[in-house]
XYZ file of C-alpha atoms in Angstrom:
385
model
C 0.000 0.000 0.000
C 1.287 3.516 -0.727
C 2.305 5.880 2.053
C 0.473 8.897 0.657
C -3.284 9.439 1.132
C -5.491 9.038 -1.921
C -7.431 12.165 -2.918
C -11.155 11.680 -2.234
C -13.660 11.328 -5.080
C -16.137 14.078 -5.776
C -19.319 13.563 -3.768
C -22.556 13.261 -5.712
C -24.659 14.371 -2.741
C -22.538 17.199 -1.398
C -20.903 15.126 1.342
C -17.456 16.286 2.416
C -15.278 13.223 1.962
C -11.985 12.523 3.721
C -8.934 11.015 2.009
C -8.158 7.327 2.235
C -5.330 6.607 4.673
C -3.688 3.180 4.722
C -0.718 3.805 7.017
C -0.777 4.921 10.636
C 0.956 8.226 11.479
C 4.703 7.865 11.838
C 6.499 8.278 15.149
C 3.839 6.848 17.451
C 5.103 4.808 20.372
C 4.397 1.095 20.259
C 2.260 -0.599 22.936
C 4.142 -2.670 25.512
C 4.909 -6.203 24.361
C 2.555 -8.782 25.871
C 2.482 -12.563 25.785
C -0.468 -12.400 23.357
C 1.868 -10.730 20.849
C 4.139 -13.783 20.948
C 3.974 -17.428 19.953
C 4.558 -19.982 22.695
C 8.163 -20.443 21.542
C 8.749 -16.684 21.532
C 7.453 -16.435 25.099
C 9.929 -19.065 26.231
C 12.756 -17.313 24.373
C 11.919 -13.978 25.990
C 12.060 -15.379 29.509
C 15.263 -17.270 28.747
C 16.903 -14.047 27.525
C 15.873 -12.418 30.808
C 17.491 -15.213 32.800
C 14.140 -16.620 33.906
C 13.036 -20.272 33.537
C 11.423 -20.744 30.118
C 8.800 -23.158 31.448
C 7.224 -20.290 33.383
C 5.882 -18.960 30.078
C 3.390 -21.813 29.876
C 2.279 -21.207 33.459
C 1.673 -17.497 32.843
C -0.102 -18.291 29.555
C -2.361 -20.725 31.391
C -3.342 -18.019 33.866
C -4.113 -15.558 31.053
C -5.822 -17.715 28.414
C -7.228 -20.672 30.385
C -7.917 -19.396 33.903
C -8.593 -15.796 32.754
C -6.766 -14.466 35.813
C -5.861 -10.775 35.995
C -4.682 -10.613 39.627
C -1.040 -11.701 40.044
C -1.864 -12.653 43.618
C -3.894 -15.579 42.251
C -0.911 -16.949 40.315
C 0.226 -18.996 43.277
C 2.226 -21.513 41.222
C 4.682 -18.732 40.333
C 7.427 -18.229 42.933
C 6.878 -15.025 44.879
C 10.447 -13.939 44.152
C 9.843 -14.043 40.386
C 6.144 -13.281 40.113
C 6.370 -9.523 39.674
C 9.141 -9.835 37.078
C 7.214 -12.484 35.126
C 4.056 -10.391 35.141
C 5.934 -7.265 34.006
C 7.558 -9.236 31.189
C 4.498 -11.068 29.894
C 1.389 -9.320 31.228
C 1.866 -5.528 31.081
C -1.323 -3.499 31.390
C -2.571 -2.728 27.893
C -5.861 -0.907 28.331
C -8.000 0.703 31.008
C -11.814 0.600 30.965
C -13.277 4.107 31.090
C -16.992 3.366 30.784
C -19.186 0.318 30.383
C -22.742 0.806 29.165
C -25.385 -1.911 29.274
C -28.458 -2.614 27.187
C -30.832 -5.516 26.526
C -31.203 -6.210 30.266
C -27.454 -6.388 30.724
C -26.764 -8.928 27.968
C -25.185 -6.273 25.735
C -22.176 -4.534 27.301
C -20.213 -1.867 25.475
C -16.855 -0.846 26.935
C -14.822 2.231 26.117
C -11.106 1.575 26.606
C -8.200 3.971 26.975
C -4.994 2.559 25.507
C -1.507 3.260 26.900
C -1.099 6.376 24.744
C -4.557 7.826 25.432
C -6.209 6.509 22.266
C -9.837 5.412 22.728
C -11.361 2.213 21.324
C -14.539 0.251 21.927
C -15.586 -3.363 22.228
C -19.020 -4.912 22.657
C -19.996 -8.147 24.405
C -23.333 -9.581 23.269
C -24.834 -12.601 24.966
C -27.549 -14.616 23.235
C -29.303 -17.780 24.416
C -27.068 -19.977 22.246
C -23.801 -18.002 21.974
C -21.727 -15.102 23.272
C -20.043 -12.768 20.807
C -17.344 -10.145 21.325
C -17.084 -7.397 18.720
C -13.534 -6.025 18.708
C -11.745 -2.969 17.361
C -8.546 -3.404 15.334
C -7.507 0.253 14.954
C -7.915 3.433 16.948
C -9.964 5.322 14.421
C -10.133 4.317 10.763
C -8.646 5.600 7.539
C -11.278 4.257 5.145
C -13.336 7.491 5.302
C -16.829 6.022 4.852
C -19.053 9.115 5.301
C -21.895 7.375 7.189
C -19.550 5.818 9.790
C -18.647 7.591 13.039
C -15.213 5.960 13.171
C -14.422 6.664 9.527
C -15.168 10.335 9.943
C -12.743 10.529 12.876
C -9.735 9.447 10.807
C -6.974 6.977 11.680
C -4.992 7.466 14.893
C -3.001 4.236 14.912
C -3.047 0.483 14.460
C -3.690 -1.676 17.493
C -1.275 -4.429 18.485
C -2.171 -8.109 18.394
C -2.348 -8.174 22.200
C -4.579 -5.083 22.390
C -7.027 -6.824 20.067
C -6.875 -10.103 22.004
C -7.279 -8.348 25.363
C -10.750 -7.139 24.322
C -11.821 -10.764 23.903
C -10.132 -11.930 27.096
C -11.852 -9.139 29.031
C -15.212 -10.306 27.694
C -14.338 -13.902 28.520
C -13.537 -12.888 32.109
C -16.880 -11.120 32.499
C -18.717 -14.193 31.272
C -16.684 -16.647 33.345
C -17.284 -14.612 36.506
C -21.031 -14.497 35.980
C -21.072 -10.713 35.506
C -23.417 -11.032 32.511
C -27.019 -12.189 33.080
C -27.447 -15.883 32.339
C -24.834 -17.332 34.681
C -21.185 -18.179 33.980
C -20.443 -18.692 30.297
C -17.823 -18.680 27.550
C -17.070 -16.598 24.475
C -18.024 -18.563 21.366
C -17.734 -15.956 18.615
C -15.504 -12.987 17.797
C -16.302 -10.464 15.096
C -13.794 -7.914 13.800
C -16.480 -5.297 13.231
C -15.527 -2.641 15.742
C -13.426 0.427 15.081
C -10.977 0.267 12.192
C -10.443 -1.648 8.955
C -9.042 -5.025 10.021
C -7.251 -5.801 6.764
C -5.444 -2.430 6.864
C -3.796 -3.720 10.078
C -3.217 -7.136 8.574
C -0.232 -8.459 10.529
C -1.668 -7.656 13.960
C -5.139 -8.921 13.038
C -3.823 -12.238 11.732
C -1.725 -12.528 14.890
C -4.850 -11.954 16.971
C -6.834 -14.516 14.986
C -4.094 -17.070 15.573
C -4.059 -16.345 19.330
C -7.843 -16.695 19.429
C -7.850 -20.111 17.746
C -4.609 -21.539 19.192
C -5.419 -24.299 21.723
C -5.108 -23.294 25.374
C -2.806 -22.380 26.985
C -1.126 -21.017 23.833
C -4.341 -19.152 22.972
C -8.036 -18.997 23.763
C -8.944 -22.170 21.890
C -11.875 -20.770 19.905
C -13.083 -22.375 16.683
C -11.935 -20.540 13.546
C -15.500 -20.919 12.318
C -16.596 -18.683 15.186
C -14.349 -15.826 14.031
C -15.525 -13.274 11.451
C -13.174 -10.756 9.833
C -14.862 -7.771 8.222
C -13.450 -5.588 5.459
C -14.568 -2.737 3.222
C -12.748 -4.454 0.376
C -8.935 -4.385 0.411
C -8.712 -6.839 -2.463
C -5.017 -7.842 -2.151
C -5.506 -8.535 1.560
C -8.668 -10.580 0.939
C -6.645 -12.726 -1.443
C -3.870 -13.008 1.144
C -6.343 -14.012 3.860
C -7.654 -16.790 1.607
C -4.194 -18.373 1.624
C -3.624 -18.236 5.420
C -5.179 -21.634 6.053
C -7.468 -20.280 8.804
C -11.127 -20.810 7.811
C -12.544 -17.652 9.366
C -15.712 -16.133 7.954
C -15.173 -13.174 5.646
C -17.682 -10.324 5.879
C -17.528 -7.852 2.988
C -19.025 -4.422 3.714
C -20.416 -3.742 0.246
C -23.268 -1.260 0.899
C -23.896 -0.645 -2.818
C -23.972 -2.887 -5.908
C -22.836 -0.202 -8.380
C -19.569 1.719 -8.652
C -21.115 5.188 -8.861
C -22.781 4.971 -5.448
C -20.138 2.796 -3.780
C -17.391 5.267 -4.739
C -19.100 7.702 -2.368
C -20.276 5.357 0.378
C -17.087 3.252 0.514
C -14.209 5.298 -0.939
C -11.889 2.268 -1.244
C -14.091 1.459 -4.248
C -12.130 4.082 -6.198
C -9.191 1.658 -5.881
C -11.001 -1.663 -6.266
C -14.293 -1.715 -8.153
C -17.433 -3.564 -7.098
C -16.645 -6.290 -9.647
C -13.055 -6.732 -8.385
C -14.169 -6.720 -4.747
C -16.976 -9.245 -5.159
C -14.723 -11.486 -7.229
C -12.156 -11.477 -4.406
C -14.910 -12.446 -1.958
C -16.067 -15.243 -4.287
C -12.457 -16.424 -4.580
C -12.204 -16.482 -0.770
C -15.296 -18.709 -0.607
C -13.914 -20.948 -3.373
C -10.594 -21.504 -1.589
C -11.772 -21.746 2.023
C -15.189 -23.372 1.390
C -16.573 -20.814 3.841
C -19.697 -18.852 2.986
C -19.057 -15.115 2.646
C -21.335 -12.576 4.297
C -22.187 -9.439 2.299
C -22.830 -6.620 4.777
C -25.224 -3.966 3.478
C -26.169 -0.996 5.668
C -29.666 0.105 4.662
C -29.797 3.900 4.219
C -33.047 5.656 3.503
C -33.237 6.938 -0.053
C -29.551 6.235 -0.672
C -29.026 2.530 -1.368
C -32.324 0.876 -0.434
C -34.158 1.120 -3.763
C -35.778 -2.011 -5.160
C -33.759 -1.842 -8.373
C -30.547 -1.906 -6.339
C -31.748 -5.080 -4.633
C -32.225 -6.618 -8.079
C -28.792 -5.410 -9.174
C -27.191 -6.879 -6.046
C -28.956 -10.211 -6.540
C -27.876 -10.436 -10.176
C -24.288 -9.516 -9.267
C -24.005 -12.259 -6.633
C -25.760 -14.845 -8.795
C -23.301 -14.204 -11.611
C -20.787 -16.261 -9.616
C -23.083 -19.254 -9.325
C -25.634 -20.449 -6.796
C -23.511 -22.991 -4.924
C -24.231 -21.378 -1.540
C -21.107 -19.236 -1.502
C -22.771 -16.099 -0.157
C -25.509 -14.613 1.950
C -26.563 -11.002 2.467
C -26.784 -9.447 5.917
C -28.836 -6.253 5.846
C -27.978 -3.788 8.610
C -30.508 -1.198 9.766
C -28.298 1.889 9.940
C -27.583 3.215 13.430
C -27.285 6.921 12.543
C -24.830 9.253 14.218
C -26.254 12.432 15.812
C -26.957 15.162 13.263
C -26.163 12.889 10.321
C -28.132 12.977 7.085
C -27.662 9.209 6.862
C -30.603 7.426 8.452
C -32.229 3.994 8.505
C -34.484 2.753 5.737
C -38.254 2.629 6.099
C -39.450 -0.811 7.256
C -41.445 -1.383 4.062
C -38.398 -0.611 1.896
C -36.301 -3.005 3.973
C -38.910 -5.742 3.568
C -39.071 -5.211 -0.204
C -35.272 -5.369 -0.429
C -35.322 -8.709 1.382
C -38.164 -9.993 -0.811
C -36.349 -9.177 -4.036
C -33.079 -10.762 -2.932
C -34.844 -13.915 -1.764
C -36.778 -14.049 -5.030
C -33.419 -14.352 -6.765
C -32.395 -17.167 -4.432
C -30.010 -15.105 -2.266
C -30.187 -16.073 1.439
C -30.828 -12.815 3.294
C -30.989 -11.860 6.949
C -31.547 -8.587 8.794
C -29.063 -7.974 11.601
C -30.320 -7.860 15.163
C -30.147 -4.180 16.173
C -28.733 -4.548 19.653
C -27.430 -1.679 21.725
C -29.040 1.298 19.991
C -29.607 3.016 23.313
C -25.885 2.811 24.137
C -24.625 4.196 20.807
C -24.214 0.653 19.526
C -22.421 1.574 16.307
C -18.709 1.436 17.114
C -17.047 4.813 17.159
C -19.997 6.735 18.559
C -19.018 6.428 22.222
C -15.364 7.228 21.532
C -16.357 10.248 19.466
C -18.482 11.575 22.318
C -15.869 10.856 25.020
C -12.935 12.055 22.943
């Protein structure tokens, strides 16, 4: 990716568009290194270099990933003379919770975190009867400049580290394990990279986090790769790279428009990679991984919710065959305060679904959890920041 921002396209509706930014600002300090940044072998090597017994790495990893301990005083199998040094080396504090808001009778919990350098990010824990999902951020801010997105309009502050991403999931896992979420003690089953940031623009750290999430305990959290969803606005080279990683995560493509003219405005990366190129990359991901791709489509009143666009979307997806490679997930837009972008009328949403299903495209409408707590990621950070 180039270092220089790409000039924004001309808006067809008078929206002031920001430039695309792929690289974080230079000169920012790096987060402290944490065991979640390292493979199991690298953890052993680090302790050995420090003159500490390498086997302690597995013990500390077990406390973090398996027992979900955050109090060093509970790590009683570590010798008292070494405990503080081991914790400093492998478990530095990465993020501090500033606010936690609850909705849906406490089963949706949104946390605003302050990172070591003051950057703000958000994560959301959502508990359902049959699963518990953590939605994580991968960047502080976002450089993709989508005009209807609170995070995109704030710009990119920096990439998050692998451990900062993982810590959001571990924090959710602790809350569930300790019975802090209604429904009794539980476990995280799903992770979605749909919080702040463009995951594939922070590729190395995100892939590192995915590997930590699916590595068996105590090396990682031991989640199923099929329970992990990575979202993208359409960085085509990175989609193709992800297809070759050998980790069968679900790919979610934020398409939001089936035609280049509208998508150029709604999702500015489309000026780099057209709708046709982007959808073909998604189809190729499904072909290689045998995992069904989710097409994310935020429904915006009078912008992209017309019946003819539903037909166009259905025809586009069907052009790659009907072997079950794709489904469409319609998202009722959670508008930001004062924004001209607002949710579609219910009857227009229903007609959109009807037309897609008539063309044989499996279609769902996303559960709109957390509206009363600024559920769309970026809103709480924008207010607090």
